[in-house]
PDB file of C-alpha atoms in Angstrom:
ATOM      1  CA  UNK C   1     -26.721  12.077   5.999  1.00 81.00           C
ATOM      2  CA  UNK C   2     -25.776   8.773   4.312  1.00 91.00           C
ATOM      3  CA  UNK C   3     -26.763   5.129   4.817  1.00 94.00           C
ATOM      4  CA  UNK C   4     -24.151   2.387   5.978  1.00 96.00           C
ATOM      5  CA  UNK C   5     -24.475   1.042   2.581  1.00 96.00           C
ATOM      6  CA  UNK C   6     -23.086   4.343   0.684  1.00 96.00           C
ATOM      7  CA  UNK C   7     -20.518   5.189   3.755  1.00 96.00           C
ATOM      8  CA  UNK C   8     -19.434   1.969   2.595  1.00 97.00           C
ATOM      9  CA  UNK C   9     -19.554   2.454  -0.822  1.00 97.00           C
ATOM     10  CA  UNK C  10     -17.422   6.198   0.027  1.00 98.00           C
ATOM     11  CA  UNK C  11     -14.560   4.411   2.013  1.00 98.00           C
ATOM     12  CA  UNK C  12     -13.829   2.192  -0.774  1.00 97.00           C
ATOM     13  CA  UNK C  13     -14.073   4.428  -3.863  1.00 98.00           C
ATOM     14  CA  UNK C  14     -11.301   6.664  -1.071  1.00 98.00           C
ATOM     15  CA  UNK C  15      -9.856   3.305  -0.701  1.00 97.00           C
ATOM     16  CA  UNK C  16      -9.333   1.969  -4.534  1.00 97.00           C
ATOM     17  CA  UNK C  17      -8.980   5.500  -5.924  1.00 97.00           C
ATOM     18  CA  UNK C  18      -5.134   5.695  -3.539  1.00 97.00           C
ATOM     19  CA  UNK C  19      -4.757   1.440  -4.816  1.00 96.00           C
ATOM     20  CA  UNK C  20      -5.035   2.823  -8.581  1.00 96.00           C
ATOM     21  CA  UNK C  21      -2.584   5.635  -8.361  1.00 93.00           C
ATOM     22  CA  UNK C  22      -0.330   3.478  -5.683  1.00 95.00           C
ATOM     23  CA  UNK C  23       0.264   0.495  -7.799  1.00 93.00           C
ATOM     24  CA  UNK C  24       0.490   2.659 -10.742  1.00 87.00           C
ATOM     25  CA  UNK C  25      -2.398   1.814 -12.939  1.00 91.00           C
ATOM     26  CA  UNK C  26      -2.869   5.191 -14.639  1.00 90.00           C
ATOM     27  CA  UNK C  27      -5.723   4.571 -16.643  1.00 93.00           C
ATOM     28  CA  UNK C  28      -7.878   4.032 -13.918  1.00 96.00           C
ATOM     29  CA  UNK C  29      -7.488   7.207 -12.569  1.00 95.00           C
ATOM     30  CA  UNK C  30      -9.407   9.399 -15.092  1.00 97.00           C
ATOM     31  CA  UNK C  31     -12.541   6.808 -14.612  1.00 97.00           C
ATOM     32  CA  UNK C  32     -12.805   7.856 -10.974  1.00 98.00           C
ATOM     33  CA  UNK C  33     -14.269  11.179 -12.815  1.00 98.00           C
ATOM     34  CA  UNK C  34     -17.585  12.174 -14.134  1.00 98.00           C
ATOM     35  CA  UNK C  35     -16.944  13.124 -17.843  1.00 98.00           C
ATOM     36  CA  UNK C  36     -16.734  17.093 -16.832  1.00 98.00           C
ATOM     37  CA  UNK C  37     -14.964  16.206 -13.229  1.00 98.00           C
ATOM     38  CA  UNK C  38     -12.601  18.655 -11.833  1.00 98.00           C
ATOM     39  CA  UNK C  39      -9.315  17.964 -10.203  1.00 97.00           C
ATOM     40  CA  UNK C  40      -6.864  20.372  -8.553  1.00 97.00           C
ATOM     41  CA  UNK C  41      -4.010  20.377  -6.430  1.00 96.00           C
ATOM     42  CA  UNK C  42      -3.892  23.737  -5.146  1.00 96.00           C
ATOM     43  CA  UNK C  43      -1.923  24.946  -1.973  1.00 94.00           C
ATOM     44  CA  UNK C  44      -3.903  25.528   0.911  1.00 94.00           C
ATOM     45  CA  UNK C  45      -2.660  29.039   1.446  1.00 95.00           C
ATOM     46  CA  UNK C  46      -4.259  29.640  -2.660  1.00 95.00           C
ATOM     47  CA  UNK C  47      -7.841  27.793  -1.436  1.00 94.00           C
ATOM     48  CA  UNK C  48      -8.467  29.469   2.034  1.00 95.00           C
ATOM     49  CA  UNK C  49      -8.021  32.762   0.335  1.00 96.00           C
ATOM     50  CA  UNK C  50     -10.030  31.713  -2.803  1.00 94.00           C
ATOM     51  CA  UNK C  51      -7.027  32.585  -5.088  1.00 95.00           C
ATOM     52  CA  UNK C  52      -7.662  29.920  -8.323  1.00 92.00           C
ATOM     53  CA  UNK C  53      -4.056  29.567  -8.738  1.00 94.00           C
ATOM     54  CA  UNK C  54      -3.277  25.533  -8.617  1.00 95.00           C
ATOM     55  CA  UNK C  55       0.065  23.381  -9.581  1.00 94.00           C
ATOM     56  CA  UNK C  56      -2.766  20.898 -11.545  1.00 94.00           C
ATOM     57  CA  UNK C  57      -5.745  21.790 -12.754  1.00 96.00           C
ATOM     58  CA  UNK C  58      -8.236  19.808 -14.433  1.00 97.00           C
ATOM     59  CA  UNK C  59     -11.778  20.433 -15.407  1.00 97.00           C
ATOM     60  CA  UNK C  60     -12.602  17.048 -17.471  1.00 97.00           C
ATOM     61  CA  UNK C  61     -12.115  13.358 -17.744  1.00 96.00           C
ATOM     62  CA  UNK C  62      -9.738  14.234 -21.248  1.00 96.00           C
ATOM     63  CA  UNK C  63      -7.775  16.916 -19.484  1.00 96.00           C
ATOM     64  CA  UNK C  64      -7.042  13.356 -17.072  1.00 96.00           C
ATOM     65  CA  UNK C  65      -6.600  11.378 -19.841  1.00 95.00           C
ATOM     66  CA  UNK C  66      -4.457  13.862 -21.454  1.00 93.00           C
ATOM     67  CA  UNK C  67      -2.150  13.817 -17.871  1.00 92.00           C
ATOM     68  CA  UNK C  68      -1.777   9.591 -17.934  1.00 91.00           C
ATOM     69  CA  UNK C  69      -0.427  10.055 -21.797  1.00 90.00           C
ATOM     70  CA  UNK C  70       2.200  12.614 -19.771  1.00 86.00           C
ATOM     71  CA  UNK C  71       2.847  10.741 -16.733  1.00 83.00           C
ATOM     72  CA  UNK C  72       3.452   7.083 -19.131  1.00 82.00           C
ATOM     73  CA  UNK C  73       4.943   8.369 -22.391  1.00 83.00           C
ATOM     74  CA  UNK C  74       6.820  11.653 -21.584  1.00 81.00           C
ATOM     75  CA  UNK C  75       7.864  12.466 -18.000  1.00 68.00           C
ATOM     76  CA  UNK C  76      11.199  10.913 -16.699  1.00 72.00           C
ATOM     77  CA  UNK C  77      12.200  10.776 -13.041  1.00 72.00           C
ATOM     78  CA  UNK C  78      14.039   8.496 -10.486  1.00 78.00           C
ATOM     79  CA  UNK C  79      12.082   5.302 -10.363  1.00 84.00           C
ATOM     80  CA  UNK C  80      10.262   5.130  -6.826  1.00 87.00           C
ATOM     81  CA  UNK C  81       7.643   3.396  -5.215  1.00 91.00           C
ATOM     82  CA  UNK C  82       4.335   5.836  -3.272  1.00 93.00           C
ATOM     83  CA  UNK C  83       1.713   4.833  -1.048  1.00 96.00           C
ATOM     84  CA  UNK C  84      -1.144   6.790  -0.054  1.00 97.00           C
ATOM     85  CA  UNK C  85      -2.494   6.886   3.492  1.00 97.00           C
ATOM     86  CA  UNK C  86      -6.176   8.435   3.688  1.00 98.00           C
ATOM     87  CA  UNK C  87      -7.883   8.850   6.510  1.00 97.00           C
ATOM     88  CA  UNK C  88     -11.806   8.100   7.093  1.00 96.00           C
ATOM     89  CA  UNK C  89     -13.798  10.206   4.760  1.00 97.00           C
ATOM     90  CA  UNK C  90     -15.887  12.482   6.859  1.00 97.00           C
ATOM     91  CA  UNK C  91     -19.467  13.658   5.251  1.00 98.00           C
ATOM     92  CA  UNK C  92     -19.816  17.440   5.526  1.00 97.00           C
ATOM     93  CA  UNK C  93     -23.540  17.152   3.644  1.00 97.00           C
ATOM     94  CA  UNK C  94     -25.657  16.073   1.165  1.00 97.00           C
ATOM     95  CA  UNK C  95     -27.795  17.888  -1.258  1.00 96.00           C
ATOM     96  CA  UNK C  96     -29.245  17.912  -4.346  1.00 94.00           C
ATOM     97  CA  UNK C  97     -27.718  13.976  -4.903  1.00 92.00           C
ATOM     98  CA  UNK C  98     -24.385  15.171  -3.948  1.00 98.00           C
ATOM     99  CA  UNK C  99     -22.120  14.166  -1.477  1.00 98.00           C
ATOM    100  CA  UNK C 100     -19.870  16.679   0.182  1.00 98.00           C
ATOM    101  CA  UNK C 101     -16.725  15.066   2.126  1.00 98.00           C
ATOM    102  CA  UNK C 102     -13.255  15.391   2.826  1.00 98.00           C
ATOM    103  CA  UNK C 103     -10.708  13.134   3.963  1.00 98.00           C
ATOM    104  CA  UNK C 104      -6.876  13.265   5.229  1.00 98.00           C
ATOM    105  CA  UNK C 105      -4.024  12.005   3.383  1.00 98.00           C
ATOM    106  CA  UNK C 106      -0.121  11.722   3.247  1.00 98.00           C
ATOM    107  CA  UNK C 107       1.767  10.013   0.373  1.00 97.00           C
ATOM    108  CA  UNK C 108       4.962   8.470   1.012  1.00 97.00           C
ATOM    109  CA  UNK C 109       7.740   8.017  -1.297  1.00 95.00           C
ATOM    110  CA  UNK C 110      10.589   5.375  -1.276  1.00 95.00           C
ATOM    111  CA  UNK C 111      13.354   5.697  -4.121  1.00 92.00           C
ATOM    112  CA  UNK C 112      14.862   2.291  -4.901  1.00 89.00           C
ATOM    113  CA  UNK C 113      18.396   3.248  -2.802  1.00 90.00           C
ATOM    114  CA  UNK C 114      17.039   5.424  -0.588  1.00 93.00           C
ATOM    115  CA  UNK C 115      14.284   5.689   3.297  1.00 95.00           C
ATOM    116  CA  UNK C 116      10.881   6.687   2.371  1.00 96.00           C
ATOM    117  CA  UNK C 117      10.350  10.445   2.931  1.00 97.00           C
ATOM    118  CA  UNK C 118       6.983  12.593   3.561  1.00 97.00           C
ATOM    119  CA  UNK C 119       6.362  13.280  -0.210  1.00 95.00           C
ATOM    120  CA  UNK C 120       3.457  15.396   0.503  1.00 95.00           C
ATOM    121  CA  UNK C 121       0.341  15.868   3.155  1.00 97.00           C
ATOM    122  CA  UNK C 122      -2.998  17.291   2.909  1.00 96.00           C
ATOM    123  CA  UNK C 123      -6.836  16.802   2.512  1.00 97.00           C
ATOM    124  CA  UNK C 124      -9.254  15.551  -0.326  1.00 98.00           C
ATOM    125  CA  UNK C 125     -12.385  18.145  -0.455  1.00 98.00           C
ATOM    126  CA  UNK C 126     -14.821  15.834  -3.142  1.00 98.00           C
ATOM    127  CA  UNK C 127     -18.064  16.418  -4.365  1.00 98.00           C
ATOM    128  CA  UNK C 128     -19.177  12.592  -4.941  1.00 98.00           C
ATOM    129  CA  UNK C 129     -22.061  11.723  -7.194  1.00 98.00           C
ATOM    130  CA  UNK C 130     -23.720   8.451  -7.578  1.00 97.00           C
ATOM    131  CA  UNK C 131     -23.635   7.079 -11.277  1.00 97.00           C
ATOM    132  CA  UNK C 132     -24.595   3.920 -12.586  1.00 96.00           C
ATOM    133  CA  UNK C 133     -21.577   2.476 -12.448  1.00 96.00           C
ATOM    134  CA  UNK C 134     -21.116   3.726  -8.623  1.00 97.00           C
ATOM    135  CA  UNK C 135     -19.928   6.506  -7.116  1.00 98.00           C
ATOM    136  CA  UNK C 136     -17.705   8.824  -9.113  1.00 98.00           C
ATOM    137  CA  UNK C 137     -15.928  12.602  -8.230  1.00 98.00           C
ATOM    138  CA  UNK C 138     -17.222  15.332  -9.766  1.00 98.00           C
ATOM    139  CA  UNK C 139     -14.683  17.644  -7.806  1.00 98.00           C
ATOM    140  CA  UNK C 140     -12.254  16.230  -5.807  1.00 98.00           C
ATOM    141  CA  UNK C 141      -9.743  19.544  -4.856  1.00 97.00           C
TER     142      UNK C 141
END
């Protein structure tokens, strides 16, 4: 398994990877990713029946990029406010440098006028890789 120091180091990429998207601070999101990280949000129905279909799917750090310049410059929606709640990451394994987890989450939403409704539930499967500047995803499904 892992150390304390690295379980540590896990919780709070978890932790400052929801802060990032929370508070809105788009740019940090693609540098939670290894150059050629993946990210998809796929329904869970699609993944336990290992269909690739997914409503995102990224397989780089400028696919990411490419998804802030959408999110700041050309989508338009209500104005609301989102907070992630993640649950303890959980270690599955380790091999070959990699670190296999997954963690709960639900994301709230709160429109300015409005009560804060279940926007959406699930759980983050990552493969987690240490890198010089820490620990980065290079999967995160």
């Amino acid at each position: 398994m892992i150390n304390f120091e690295t379980h540590l180091a896990l919780t709070r990429l978890y932790a400052d990877y929801a802060l990032a998207v929370d508070s809105g601070q788009w740019d940090l999101w693609p540098e939670f990713f290894l150059d050629d990280g993946v990210y998809k949000l796929q329904a869970r129905e699609n993944h336990e029946r290992g269909f690739p279909l997914a409503t995102l799917s990224f397989t780089s750090k400028g696919m990411l990029k490419d998804r802030v310049y959408g999110i700041q410059e050309t989508l338009f929606h209500d104005p609301y406010y989102q907070r992630h709640v993640v649950g303890a990451p959980v270690v599955r394994r380790v091999e070959a440098g990699r670190i296999h987890s997954e963690a709960n989450y639900a994301v709230f939403r709160t429109k300015l006028d409005k009560l804060s409704t279940v926007f959406n539930v699930g759980r983050y499967i990552d493969t987690i890789v240490q890198t010089p500047e820490g620990l980065k995803f290079a999967e995160r499904l």
